[in-house]
mmCIF file of C-alpha atoms in Angstrom:
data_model
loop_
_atom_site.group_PDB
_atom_site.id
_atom_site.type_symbol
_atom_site.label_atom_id
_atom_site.label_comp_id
_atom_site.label_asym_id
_atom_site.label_seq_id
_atom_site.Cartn_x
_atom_site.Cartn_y
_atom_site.Cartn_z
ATOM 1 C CA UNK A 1 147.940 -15.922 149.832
ATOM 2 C CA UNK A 2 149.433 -13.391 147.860
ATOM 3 C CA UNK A 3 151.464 -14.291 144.602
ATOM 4 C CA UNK A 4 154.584 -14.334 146.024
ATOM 5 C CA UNK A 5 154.157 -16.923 148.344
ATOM 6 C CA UNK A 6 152.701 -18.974 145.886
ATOM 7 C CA UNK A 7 156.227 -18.777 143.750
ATOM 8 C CA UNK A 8 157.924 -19.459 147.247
ATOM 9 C CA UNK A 9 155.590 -22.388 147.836
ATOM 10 C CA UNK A 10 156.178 -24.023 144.095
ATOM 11 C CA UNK A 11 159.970 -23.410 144.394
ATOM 12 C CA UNK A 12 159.767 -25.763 148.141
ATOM 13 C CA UNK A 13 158.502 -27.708 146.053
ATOM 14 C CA UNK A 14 160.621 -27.650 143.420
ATOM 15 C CA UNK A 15 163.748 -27.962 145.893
ATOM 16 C CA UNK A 16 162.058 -31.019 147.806
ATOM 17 C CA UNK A 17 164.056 -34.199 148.304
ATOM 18 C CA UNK A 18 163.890 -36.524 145.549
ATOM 19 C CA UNK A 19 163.247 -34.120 142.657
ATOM 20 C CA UNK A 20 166.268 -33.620 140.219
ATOM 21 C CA UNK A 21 166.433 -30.174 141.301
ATOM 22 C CA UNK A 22 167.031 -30.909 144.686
ATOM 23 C CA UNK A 23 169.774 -34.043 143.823
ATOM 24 C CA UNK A 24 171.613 -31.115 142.043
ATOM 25 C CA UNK A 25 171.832 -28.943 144.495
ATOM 26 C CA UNK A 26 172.878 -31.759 147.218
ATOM 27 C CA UNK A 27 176.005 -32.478 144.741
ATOM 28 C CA UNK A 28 176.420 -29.234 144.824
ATOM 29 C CA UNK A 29 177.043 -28.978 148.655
ATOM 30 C CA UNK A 30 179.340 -32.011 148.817
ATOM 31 C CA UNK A 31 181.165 -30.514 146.367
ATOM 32 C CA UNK A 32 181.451 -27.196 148.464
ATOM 33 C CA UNK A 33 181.709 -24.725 145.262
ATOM 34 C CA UNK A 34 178.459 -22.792 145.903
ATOM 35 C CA UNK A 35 175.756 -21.698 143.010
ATOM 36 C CA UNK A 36 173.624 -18.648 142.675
ATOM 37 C CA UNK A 37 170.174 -20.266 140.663
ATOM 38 C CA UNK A 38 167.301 -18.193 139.000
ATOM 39 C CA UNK A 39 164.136 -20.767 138.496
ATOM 40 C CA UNK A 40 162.339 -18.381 135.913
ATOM 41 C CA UNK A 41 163.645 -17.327 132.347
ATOM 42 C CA UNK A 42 162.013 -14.064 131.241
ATOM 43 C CA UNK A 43 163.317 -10.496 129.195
ATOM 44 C CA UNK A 44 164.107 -9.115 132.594
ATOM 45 C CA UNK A 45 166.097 -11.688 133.444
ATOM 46 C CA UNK A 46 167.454 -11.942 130.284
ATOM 47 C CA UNK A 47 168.253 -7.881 130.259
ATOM 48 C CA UNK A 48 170.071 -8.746 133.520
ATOM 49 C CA UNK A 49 172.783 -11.187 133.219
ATOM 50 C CA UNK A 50 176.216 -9.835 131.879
ATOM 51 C CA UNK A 51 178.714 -12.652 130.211
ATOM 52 C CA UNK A 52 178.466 -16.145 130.347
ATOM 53 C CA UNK A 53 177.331 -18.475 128.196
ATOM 54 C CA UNK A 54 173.985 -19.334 126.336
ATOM 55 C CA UNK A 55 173.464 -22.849 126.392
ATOM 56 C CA UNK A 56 169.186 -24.204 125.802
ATOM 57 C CA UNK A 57 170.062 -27.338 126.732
ATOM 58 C CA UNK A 58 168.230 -30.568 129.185
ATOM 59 C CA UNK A 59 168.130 -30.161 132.893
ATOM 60 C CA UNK A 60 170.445 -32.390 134.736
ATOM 61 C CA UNK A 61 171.118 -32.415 138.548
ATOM 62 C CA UNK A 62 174.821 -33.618 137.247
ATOM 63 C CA UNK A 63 174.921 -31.094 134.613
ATOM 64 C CA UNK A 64 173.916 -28.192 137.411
ATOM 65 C CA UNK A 65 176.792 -29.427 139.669
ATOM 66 C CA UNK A 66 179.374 -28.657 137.033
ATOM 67 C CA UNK A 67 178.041 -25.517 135.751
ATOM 68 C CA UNK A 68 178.077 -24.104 139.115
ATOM 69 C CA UNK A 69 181.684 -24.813 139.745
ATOM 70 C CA UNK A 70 182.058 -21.301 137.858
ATOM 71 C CA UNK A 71 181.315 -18.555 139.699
ATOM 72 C CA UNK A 72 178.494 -17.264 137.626
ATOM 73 C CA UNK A 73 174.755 -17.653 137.653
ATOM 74 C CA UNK A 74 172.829 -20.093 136.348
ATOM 75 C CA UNK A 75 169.187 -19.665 134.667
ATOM 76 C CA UNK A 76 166.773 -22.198 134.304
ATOM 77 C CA UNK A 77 163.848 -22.389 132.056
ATOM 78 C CA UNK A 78 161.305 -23.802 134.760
ATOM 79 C CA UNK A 79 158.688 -23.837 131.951
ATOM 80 C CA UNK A 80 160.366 -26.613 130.188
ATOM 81 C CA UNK A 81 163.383 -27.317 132.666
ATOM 82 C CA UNK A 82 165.884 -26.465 130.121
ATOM 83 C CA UNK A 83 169.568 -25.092 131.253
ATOM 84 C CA UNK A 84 169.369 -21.452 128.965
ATOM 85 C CA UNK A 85 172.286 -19.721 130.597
ATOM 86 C CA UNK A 86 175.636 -20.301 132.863
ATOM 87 C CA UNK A 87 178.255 -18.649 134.501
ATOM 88 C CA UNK A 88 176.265 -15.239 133.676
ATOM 89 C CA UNK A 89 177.138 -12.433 136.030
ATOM 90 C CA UNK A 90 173.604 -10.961 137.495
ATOM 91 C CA UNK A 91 173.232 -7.273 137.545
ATOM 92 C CA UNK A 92 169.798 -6.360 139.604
ATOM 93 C CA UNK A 93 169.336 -2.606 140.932
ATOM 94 C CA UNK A 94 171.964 -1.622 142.962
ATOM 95 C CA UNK A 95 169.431 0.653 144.605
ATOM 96 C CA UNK A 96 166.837 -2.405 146.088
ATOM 97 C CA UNK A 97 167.736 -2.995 149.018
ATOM 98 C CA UNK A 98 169.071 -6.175 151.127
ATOM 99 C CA UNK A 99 169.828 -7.397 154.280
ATOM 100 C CA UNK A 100 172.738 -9.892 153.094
ATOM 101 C CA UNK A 101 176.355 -9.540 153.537
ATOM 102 C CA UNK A 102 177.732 -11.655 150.819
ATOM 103 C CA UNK A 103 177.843 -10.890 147.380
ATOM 104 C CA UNK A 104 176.079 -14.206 146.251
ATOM 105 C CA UNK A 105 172.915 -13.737 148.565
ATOM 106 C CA UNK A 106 172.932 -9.870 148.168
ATOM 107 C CA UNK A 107 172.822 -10.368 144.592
ATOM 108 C CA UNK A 108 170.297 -13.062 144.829
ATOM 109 C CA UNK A 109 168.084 -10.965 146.945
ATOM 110 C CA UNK A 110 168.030 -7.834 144.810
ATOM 111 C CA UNK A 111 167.351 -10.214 142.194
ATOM 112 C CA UNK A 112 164.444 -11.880 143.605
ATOM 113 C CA UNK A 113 163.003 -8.024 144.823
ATOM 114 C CA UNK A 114 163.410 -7.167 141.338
ATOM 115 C CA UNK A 115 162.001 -9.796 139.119
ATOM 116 C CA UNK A 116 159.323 -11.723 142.088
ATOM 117 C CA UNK A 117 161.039 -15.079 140.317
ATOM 118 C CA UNK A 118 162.801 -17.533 142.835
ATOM 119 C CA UNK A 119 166.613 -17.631 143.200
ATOM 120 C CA UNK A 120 168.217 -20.132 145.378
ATOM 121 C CA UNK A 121 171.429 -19.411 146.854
ATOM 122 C CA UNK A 122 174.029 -21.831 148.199
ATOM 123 C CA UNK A 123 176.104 -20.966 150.256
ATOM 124 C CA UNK A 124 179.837 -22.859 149.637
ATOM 125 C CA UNK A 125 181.100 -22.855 153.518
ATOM 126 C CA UNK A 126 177.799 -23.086 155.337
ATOM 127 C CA UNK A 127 176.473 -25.460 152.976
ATOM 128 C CA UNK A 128 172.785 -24.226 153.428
ATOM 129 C CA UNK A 129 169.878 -23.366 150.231
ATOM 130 C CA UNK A 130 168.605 -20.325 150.590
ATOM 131 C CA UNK A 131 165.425 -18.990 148.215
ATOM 132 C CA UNK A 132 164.249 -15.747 147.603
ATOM 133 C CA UNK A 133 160.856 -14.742 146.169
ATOM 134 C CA UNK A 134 160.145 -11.333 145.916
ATOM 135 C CA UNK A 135 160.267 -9.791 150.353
ATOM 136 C CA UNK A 136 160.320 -13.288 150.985
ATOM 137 C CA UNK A 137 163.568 -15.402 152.231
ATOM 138 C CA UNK A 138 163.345 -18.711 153.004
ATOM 139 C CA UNK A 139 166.144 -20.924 154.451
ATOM 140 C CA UNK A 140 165.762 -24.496 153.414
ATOM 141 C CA UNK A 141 166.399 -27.409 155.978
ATOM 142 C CA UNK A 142 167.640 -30.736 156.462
ATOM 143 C CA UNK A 143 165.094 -33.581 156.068
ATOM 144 C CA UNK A 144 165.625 -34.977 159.362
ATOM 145 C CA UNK A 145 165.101 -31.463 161.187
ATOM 146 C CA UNK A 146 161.614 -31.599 159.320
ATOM 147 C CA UNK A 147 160.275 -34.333 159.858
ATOM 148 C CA UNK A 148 161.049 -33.870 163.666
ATOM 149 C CA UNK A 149 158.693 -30.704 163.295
ATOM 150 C CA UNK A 150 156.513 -32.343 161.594
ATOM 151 C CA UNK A 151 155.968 -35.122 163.068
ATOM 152 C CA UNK A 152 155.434 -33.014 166.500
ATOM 153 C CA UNK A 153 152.528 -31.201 164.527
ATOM 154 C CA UNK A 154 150.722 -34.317 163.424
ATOM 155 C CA UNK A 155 151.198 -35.316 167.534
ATOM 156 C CA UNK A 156 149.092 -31.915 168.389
ATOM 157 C CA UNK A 157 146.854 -32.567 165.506
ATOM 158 C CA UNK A 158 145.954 -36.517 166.815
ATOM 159 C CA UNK A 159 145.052 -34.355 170.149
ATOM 160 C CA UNK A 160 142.866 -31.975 168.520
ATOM 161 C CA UNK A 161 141.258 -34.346 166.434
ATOM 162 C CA UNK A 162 139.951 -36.164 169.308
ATOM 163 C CA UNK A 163 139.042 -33.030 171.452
ATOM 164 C CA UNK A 164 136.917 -32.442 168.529
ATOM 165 C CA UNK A 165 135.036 -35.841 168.084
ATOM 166 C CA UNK A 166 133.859 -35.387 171.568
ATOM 167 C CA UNK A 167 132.606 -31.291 171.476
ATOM 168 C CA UNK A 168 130.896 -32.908 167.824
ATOM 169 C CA UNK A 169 129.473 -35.636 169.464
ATOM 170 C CA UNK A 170 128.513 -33.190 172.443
ATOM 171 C CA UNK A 171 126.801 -30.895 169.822
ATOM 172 C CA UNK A 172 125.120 -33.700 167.636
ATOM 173 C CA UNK A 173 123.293 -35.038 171.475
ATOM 174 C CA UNK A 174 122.280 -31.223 172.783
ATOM 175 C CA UNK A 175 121.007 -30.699 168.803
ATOM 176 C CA UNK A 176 118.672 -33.857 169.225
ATOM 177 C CA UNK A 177 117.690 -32.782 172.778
ATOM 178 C CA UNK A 178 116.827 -29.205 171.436
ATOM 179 C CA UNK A 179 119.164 -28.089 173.496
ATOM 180 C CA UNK A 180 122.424 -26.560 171.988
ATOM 181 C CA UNK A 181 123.983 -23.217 173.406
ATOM 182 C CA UNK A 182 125.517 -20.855 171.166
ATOM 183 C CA UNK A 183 129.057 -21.743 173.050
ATOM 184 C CA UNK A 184 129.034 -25.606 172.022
ATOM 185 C CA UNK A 185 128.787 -24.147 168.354
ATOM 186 C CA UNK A 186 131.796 -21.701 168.840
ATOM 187 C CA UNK A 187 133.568 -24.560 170.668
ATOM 188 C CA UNK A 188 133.396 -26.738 167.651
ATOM 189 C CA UNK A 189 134.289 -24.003 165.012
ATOM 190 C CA UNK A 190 136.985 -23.334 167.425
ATOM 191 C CA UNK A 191 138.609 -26.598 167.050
ATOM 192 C CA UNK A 192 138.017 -26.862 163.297
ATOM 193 C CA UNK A 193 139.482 -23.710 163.143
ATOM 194 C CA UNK A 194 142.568 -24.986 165.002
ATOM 195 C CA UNK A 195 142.838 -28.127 163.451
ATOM 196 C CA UNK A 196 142.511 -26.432 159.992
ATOM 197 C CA UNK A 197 145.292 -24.158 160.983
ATOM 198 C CA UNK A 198 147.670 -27.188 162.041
ATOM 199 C CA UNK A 199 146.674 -29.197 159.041
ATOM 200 C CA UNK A 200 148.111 -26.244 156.537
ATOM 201 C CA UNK A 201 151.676 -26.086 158.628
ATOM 202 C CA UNK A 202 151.715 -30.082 158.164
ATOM 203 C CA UNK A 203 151.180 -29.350 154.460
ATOM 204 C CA UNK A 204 153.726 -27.055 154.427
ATOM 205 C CA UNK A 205 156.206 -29.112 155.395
ATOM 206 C CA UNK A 206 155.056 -31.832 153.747
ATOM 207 C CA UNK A 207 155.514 -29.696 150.350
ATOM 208 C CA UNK A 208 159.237 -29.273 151.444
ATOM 209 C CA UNK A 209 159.906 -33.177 152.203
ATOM 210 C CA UNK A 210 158.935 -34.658 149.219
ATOM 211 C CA UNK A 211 159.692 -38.229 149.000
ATOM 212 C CA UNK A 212 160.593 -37.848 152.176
ATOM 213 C CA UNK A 213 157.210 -37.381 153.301
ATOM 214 C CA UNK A 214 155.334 -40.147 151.985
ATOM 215 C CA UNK A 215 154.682 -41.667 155.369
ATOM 216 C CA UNK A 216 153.505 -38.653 157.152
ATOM 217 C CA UNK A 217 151.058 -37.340 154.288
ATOM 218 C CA UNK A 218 149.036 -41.066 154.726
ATOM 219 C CA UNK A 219 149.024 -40.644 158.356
ATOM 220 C CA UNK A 220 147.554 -36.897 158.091
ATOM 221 C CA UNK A 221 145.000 -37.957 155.242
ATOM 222 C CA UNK A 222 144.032 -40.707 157.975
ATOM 223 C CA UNK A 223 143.781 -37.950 160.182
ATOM 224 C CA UNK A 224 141.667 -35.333 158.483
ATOM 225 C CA UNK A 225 139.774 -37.416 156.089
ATOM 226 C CA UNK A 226 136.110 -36.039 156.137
ATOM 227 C CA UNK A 227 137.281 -32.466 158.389
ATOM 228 C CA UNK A 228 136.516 -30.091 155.842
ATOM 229 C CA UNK A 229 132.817 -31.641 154.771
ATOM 230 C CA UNK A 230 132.230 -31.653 158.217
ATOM 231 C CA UNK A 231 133.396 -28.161 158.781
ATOM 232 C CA UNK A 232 131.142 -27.016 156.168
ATOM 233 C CA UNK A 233 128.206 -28.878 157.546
ATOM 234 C CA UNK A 234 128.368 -27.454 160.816
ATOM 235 C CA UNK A 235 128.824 -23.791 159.210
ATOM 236 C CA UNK A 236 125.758 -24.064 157.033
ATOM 237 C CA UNK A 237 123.727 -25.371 159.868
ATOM 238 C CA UNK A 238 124.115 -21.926 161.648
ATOM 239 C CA UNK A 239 124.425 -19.399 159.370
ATOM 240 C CA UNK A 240 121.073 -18.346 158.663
ATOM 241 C CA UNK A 241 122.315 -16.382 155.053
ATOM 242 C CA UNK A 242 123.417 -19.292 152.967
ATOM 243 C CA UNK A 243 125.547 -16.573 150.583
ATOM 244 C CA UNK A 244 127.551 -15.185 153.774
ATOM 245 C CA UNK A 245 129.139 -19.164 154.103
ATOM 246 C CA UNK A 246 132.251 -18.424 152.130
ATOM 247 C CA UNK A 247 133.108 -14.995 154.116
ATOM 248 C CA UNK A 248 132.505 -16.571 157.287
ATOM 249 C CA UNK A 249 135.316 -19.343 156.344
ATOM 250 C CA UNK A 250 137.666 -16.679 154.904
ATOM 251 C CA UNK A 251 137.597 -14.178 158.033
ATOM 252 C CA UNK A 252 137.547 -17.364 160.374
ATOM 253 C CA UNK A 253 140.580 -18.387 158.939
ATOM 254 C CA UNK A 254 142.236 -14.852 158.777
ATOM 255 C CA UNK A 255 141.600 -14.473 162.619
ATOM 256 C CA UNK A 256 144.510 -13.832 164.462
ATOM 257 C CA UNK A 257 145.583 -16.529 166.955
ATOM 258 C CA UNK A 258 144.989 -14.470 170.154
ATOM 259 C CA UNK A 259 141.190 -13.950 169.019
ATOM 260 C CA UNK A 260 140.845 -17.363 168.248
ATOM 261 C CA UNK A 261 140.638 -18.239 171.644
ATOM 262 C CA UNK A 262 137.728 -15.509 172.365
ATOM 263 C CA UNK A 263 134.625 -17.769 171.951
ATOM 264 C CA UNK A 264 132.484 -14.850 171.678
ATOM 265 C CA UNK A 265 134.452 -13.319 168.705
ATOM 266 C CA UNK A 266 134.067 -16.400 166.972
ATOM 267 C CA UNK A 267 130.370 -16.515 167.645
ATOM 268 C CA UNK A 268 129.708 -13.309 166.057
ATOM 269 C CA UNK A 269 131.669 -13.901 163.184
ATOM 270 C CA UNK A 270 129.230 -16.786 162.936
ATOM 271 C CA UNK A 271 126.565 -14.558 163.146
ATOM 272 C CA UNK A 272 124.958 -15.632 165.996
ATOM 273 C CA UNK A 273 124.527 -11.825 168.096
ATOM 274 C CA UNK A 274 126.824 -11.875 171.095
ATOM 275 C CA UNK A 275 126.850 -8.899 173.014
ATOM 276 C CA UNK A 276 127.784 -9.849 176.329
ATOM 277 C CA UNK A 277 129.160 -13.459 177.754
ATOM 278 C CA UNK A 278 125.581 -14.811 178.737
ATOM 279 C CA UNK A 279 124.498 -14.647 175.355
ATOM 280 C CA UNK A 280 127.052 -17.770 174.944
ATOM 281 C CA UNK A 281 124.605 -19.639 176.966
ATOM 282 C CA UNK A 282 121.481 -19.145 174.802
ATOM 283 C CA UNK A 283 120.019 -22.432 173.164
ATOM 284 C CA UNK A 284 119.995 -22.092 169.351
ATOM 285 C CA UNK A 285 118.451 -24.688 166.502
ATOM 286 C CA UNK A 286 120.727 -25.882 163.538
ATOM 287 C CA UNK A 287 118.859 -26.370 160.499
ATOM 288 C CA UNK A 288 119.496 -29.518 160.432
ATOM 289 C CA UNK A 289 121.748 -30.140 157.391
ATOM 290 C CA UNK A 290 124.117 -31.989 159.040
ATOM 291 C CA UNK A 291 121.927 -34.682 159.970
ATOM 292 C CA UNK A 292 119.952 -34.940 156.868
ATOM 293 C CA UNK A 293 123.630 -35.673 155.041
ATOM 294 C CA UNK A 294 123.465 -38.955 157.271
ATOM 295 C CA UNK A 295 120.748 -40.139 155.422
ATOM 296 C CA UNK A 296 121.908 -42.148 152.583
ATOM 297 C CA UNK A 297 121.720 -41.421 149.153
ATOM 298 C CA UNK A 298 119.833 -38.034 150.099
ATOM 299 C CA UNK A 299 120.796 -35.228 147.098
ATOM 300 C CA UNK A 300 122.167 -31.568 148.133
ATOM 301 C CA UNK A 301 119.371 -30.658 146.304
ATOM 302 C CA UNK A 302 116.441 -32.236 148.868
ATOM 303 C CA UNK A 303 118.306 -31.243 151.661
ATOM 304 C CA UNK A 304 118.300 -27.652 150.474
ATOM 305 C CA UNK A 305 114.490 -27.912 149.842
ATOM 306 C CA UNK A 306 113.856 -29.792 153.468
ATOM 307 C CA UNK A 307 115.910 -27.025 155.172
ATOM 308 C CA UNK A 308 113.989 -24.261 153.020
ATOM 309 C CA UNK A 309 110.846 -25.094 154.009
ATOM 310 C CA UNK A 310 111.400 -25.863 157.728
ATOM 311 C CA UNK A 311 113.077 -22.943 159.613
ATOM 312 C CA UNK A 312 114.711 -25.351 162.244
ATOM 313 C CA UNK A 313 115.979 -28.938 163.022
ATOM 314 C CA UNK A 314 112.671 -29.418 165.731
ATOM 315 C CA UNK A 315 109.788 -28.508 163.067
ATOM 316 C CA UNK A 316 111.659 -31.173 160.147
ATOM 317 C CA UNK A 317 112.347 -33.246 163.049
ATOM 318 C CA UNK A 318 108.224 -33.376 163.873
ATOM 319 C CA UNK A 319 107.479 -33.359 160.227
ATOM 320 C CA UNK A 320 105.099 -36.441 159.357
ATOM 321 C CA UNK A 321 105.961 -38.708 156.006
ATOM 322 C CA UNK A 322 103.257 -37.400 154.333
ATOM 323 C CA UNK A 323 104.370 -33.832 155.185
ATOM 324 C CA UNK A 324 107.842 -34.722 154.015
ATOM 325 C CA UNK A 325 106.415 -36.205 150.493
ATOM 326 C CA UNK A 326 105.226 -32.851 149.997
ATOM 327 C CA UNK A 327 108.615 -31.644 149.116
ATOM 328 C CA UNK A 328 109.659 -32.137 145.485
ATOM 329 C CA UNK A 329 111.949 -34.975 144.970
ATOM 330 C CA UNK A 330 110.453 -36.552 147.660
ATOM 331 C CA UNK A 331 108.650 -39.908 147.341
ATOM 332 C CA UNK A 332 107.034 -42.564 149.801
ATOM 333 C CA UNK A 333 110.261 -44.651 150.316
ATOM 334 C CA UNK A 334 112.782 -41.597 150.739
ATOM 335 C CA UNK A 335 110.112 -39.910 153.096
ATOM 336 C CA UNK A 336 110.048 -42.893 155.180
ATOM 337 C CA UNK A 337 114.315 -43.127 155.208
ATOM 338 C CA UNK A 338 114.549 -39.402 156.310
ATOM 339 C CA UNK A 339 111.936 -40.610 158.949
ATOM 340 C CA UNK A 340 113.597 -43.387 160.128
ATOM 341 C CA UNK A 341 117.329 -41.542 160.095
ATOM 342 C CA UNK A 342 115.891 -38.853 162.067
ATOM 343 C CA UNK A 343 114.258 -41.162 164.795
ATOM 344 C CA UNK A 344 117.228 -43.288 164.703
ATOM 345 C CA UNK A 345 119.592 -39.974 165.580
ATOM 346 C CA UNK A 346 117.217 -39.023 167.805
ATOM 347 C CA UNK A 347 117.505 -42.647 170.021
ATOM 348 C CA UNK A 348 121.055 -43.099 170.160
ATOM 349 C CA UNK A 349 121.228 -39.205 171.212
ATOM 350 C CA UNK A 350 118.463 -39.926 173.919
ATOM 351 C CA UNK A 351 121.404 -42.603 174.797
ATOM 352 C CA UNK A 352 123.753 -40.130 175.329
ATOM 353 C CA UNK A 353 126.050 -41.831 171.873
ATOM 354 C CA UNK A 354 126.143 -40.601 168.591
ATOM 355 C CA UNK A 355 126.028 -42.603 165.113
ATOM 356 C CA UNK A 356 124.170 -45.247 163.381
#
């Protein structure tokens, strides 16, 4: 995410119903004067604005509503939320150049271009927030129009969610029986890729709800709680170099959309050497990470070792207690839990279920 988006995403923020900011601006609009706002008090800015007034003095949503009855600017210090300057005429590079028509939101782009600090235009007939960052322009909307998005996406995501549990389950069973294909991996990184991918829209417009969101960010939590552990479980269970984890995550979620659907594309990005689409088919062995984190109160730090010293989920599986005590950290009574976990997984997956 480049910087620019970041401003963009802390001005949503910023803007997001029940925050001062945002009670300001929806005075503002009943009030249909208009306002041209710069979130970001620096010498540039400062070296811009003609006129006005110099004021240093509190934020308040009512004090914003009457400074912008004048047709100027104003500047806010978002550092310290302090009101430095009002009614200041802005005067960017004439030669940046903009897309807008009117001289509030071609000033405020120009502006924005300029300095990479968000400016929020409103608009005093249409009534609508607009905020620039740097390229970026983002037109702010109504609560209720959001959470009707939103609210669709968390729909998709309950879907996904339990498409997943079964290809997991599916995988966790085939694992046991030895018998996992290189396509019921890239199934499951396909849908934690998805659901990853749905899960950062729902943030998104969570981040623009605020308050408004409250609701809807329990039901997501209930929703994801425990996806990214697992996601990283399943990764490190097939990626044979350990140090290539991160990359793998980064370019997975940088794939386009239209590759994401290519299970072959996200094998190999995985590693796991597919040439031609009956390589999908070929059984492969996890390490066996994921099921040594269901054994409880078993460090990182033995599970590393275990998966060190055996190559593959079969060999640990056939590993004897006093083979497993020979591992450091490793005493009678935690050899015999790993045992028992393992034979445990092993029963309910000969019973076709998965869990303890």
């Amino acid at each position: 995410m480049t910087d620019d988006s970041v401003t963009l995403r802390e001005a949503l923020q910023a803007v997001a119903p029940g925050t001062d900011l945002r009670e300001g601006l929806e005075r503002i609009k009943r009030s249909h004067t208009g306002a041209l706002i710069v979130l970001g008090y620096t010498p540039e800015i400062e070296a811009m604005c003609s006129g006005g007034f110099d004021l240093d003095i509190p934020f308040s949503a009512s004090r914003l509503r009457e400074l912008c009855k004048m047709d100027g600017a104003v500047i806010l210090d978002k550092n310290n939320w302090q009101i430095r300057k009002a009614n200041v005429q802005l005067l960017p590079d004439p030669s940046i150049p903009t897309e807008e028509s009117g001289m509030r939101h071609r000033t405020a782009q120009r502006t924005a271009r300029q300095t990479h600090l968000p400016v929020l235009s409103l608009s005093a007939s249409m009534r609508m927030i607009s905020i620039y960052v740097g390229p970026h322009h983002h037109l702010v909307e109504e609560p209720e129009a959001l959470l009707a998005r939103a609210n669709l996406a968390v729909d998709t995501l309950d879907r996904y969610s339990q498409r997943l549990d079964e290809v997991l389950q599916t995988l966790t069973v085939l694992e046991m029986r030895d018998s996992a294909t290189v396509r019921d991996v890239a199934t499951v990184m396909q849908r934690m890729e998805m659901i990853r991918r749905i899960t950062s829209e729902i943030n998104g417009y969570l981040e623009e709800l605020g308050s408004e969101g409250r609701l809807l960010a329990l039901q997501l939590d209930d929703l994801i709680r425990g996806s990214a552990s697992e996601r990283a479980l399943v990764m490190r269970d097939y990626i044979r170099d350990q140090a290539n984890v991160a990359s793998v995550e980064k370019h997975l979620s940088d794939m386009p959309s239209e590759k994401l659907v290519d299970l072959a594309v996200i094998a190999n990005v995985l590693g796991l050497s597919v040439f031609e689409v009956a390589d999908l088919d070929r059984e492969i062995q996890p390490r066996g990470i994921r099921s040594l984190s269901l054994v409880p109160h078993l460090p990182w730090s033995v599970i590393k070792a275990l998966t060190t010293h055996w190559d593959s989920f079969a060999s640990l599986r056939g590993a004897s207690v006093d083979e497993l005590q020979s591992i450091e950290g490793i005493g009678p009574y935690r050899a015999r839990l790993i045992r028992d976990s393992l034979e445990h997984q092993a029963q309910v997956a000969a019973n076709g279920i998965v869990g303890w």
